[in-house]
Amino acid sequence: MSTGTTEITPMLQSFLSSPRKILIDGKWGNTLSEHTFPTFNPATGDVLCQVPDGQKEDIDRAVKAARHAFEQGPWRTLTPSERGKRLWRLADLMEQRTEEFAQLESLDNGKPVTVARGADVPLAIDLFRYMAGWATKIEGNTIPISVPYAPGAQFHAYTLREPIGVVGQIIPWNFPLLMATWKLGPALAAGCTIVLKPAEETPLSALLLGELACEAGFPDGVLNIVTGFGETAGAALAAHPDVDKIAFTGSTEVGRSIVHAAAGNLKKVTLELGGKSPMLVLPDADLASAIPGVFNATFFNTGQCCGTGTRLYVESRIFDHVLAGLADQAKQIKLGSGMEPTTDMGPLISENQHQRVLGYMESGLKEGAQAIVGGHRYGDTGYFVEPTVLVNTAQHMKVVQEEIFGPVLCAEPFIDLEEALEKANNSMYGLTAAVWTKDVSQAHRIASRLRAGLVWINCHNIVLDAALPFGGYKQSGWGREMGHEAIDLYTEVKAVCAQL
Ligand code: NAP
Ligand code: MG
């Protein structure tokens, strides 16, 4: 099979032509109902293959396997060094399959294969290697204590950092492999066991990753993968009474339902949710880097990033110049199948998202915004939309307040920096923000005023490094992914106090 001009590797052809299974307790099998659902190529709408439609009872079997592996399996007794080695081995195995992973991401998600090869896959590999290093560095403290009612007594008090237990992980479709690794890496390094539910739209790379995890030597039941839908498999995982923590990435709305579902057994929850990230361009900015920077911030991954820069505030004297630069670049962008090596921007993920993004464009235009470029569907097959820049937007508009998750930028000029900062922070979200200026002191002052979990200065989308903690203020989430912060969130602290 060939799609565009990238030839699908024989290994991947055989992966796609055999029916996919779910992974429970180290074995690949069917769901109890044996029902399946199709996953599509969003560039064409064609079915790629069928995957199992996991239900509550399959989640239950997977949680039981994870519980058994946590309490009684060999995972508990492996040294931290052995855990780290398996993570490193998994990274090595992935590296050997870089091309398969890149093509699978492109076919299932629509993103350019060149981007998957250059970013998604190497970043995922790096994440596992970074977390492999942490496995041997999860430490407690010794604590000198003072006990007023035990004069003369001596104590030895210390803390242990222990794995949190059985973890449910629910991930979205925008970076299918990378989102799986952000979740799996720290959980495995910490010694947890896992039930992973990939997104219904993009289940394939997680299944290939599961095959390599078996090969890398993770004991049975440590990693279980159940494909299925959010309302069934996802909801069952979030509500399961024997799951100790749920880690979720996706929409803020579903994040709220996860919190409700988790309340039953008060499981720990971390959430990586939506964003509506602002970007500020000051008059002294180096426009030769700011214009392509803003452009990339908005249109990378077809705007389907939680950290996508979607609100642009440019000092009024340079507004027209910056906007003309953005429009110029947008006109040159090449849309097409991700498997075409020359494609710059792929389709949106699904018919649903296509309708949703087109609906937002229409609502913006109806409310008085003007598209200086784009504003329409592109082509008549697949889920493409034109890269779009809207001006004459105002704070009350839906396009300015709500997460669009598509290639749509709302740009406004500003005169007063205070007013621009106020607008930048005027959002229920607080995931990322960016500022372009040559004034270093000013840049750091602005960084401290922006209410966001990650602020970029003179750059954007430098987010995906495994060492940099990522997560949101306000309704963009709870907790952080990556960095040592992620390890902390997969461990419990146990205090031990001994009288000597
Ligand atoms: P979503 O519904 O939040 O889906 C994310 C994950 O949660 C998927 O695995 C989904 O399963 C699952 N899920 C859905 N309902 C659930 C429930 N009640 N209980 C447990 N799990 C559930 O996101 P979406 O529908 O794919 O996209 C909608 C919007 O979410 C986007 O337009 C965007 O605004 C936002 N989003 C944000 C991110 C991010 O990185 N922050 C990523 C993707 C989407 P299914 O596969 O069946 O949907
Ligand atoms: Mg798909």
Coordinates of C-alpha atoms in Angstrom, one line a residue, residues 287-297 299 321-335 344-345 372-373 387-389:
L287 CA 10.1 40.5 14.1
A288 CA 12.3 38.2 11.9
S289 CA 11.9 35.6 14.6
A290 CA 8.6 36.7 16.2
I291 CA 6.5 36.4 13.0
P292 CA 7.5 32.8 12.2
G293 CA 7.4 32.1 16.0
V294 CA 3.8 33.2 16.3
F295 CA 3.0 31.5 13.0
N296 CA 4.3 28.1 14.3
A297 CA 2.7 28.6 17.7
F299 CA -0.5 26.4 13.1
H321 CA 3.4 44.6 9.6
V322 CA 3.2 41.5 11.8
L323 CA -0.2 40.6 10.5
A324 CA 0.9 41.0 6.9
G325 CA 3.8 38.7 7.6
L326 CA 1.5 36.1 9.2
A327 CA -0.9 36.3 6.2
D328 CA 2.0 35.9 3.8
Q329 CA 3.2 32.7 5.5
A330 CA -0.3 31.3 5.8
K331 CA -0.8 31.7 2.0
Q332 CA 2.3 29.6 1.4
I333 CA 1.4 26.7 3.7
K334 CA 0.9 23.4 1.9
L335 CA -2.1 21.4 3.1
D344 CA 3.2 21.4 6.0
M345 CA -0.2 21.1 7.6
I372 CA -7.4 38.4 6.7
V373 CA -6.5 34.9 5.5
P387 CA -5.0 28.4 8.2
T388 CA -7.0 31.4 9.5
V389 CA -6.2 34.7 11.0

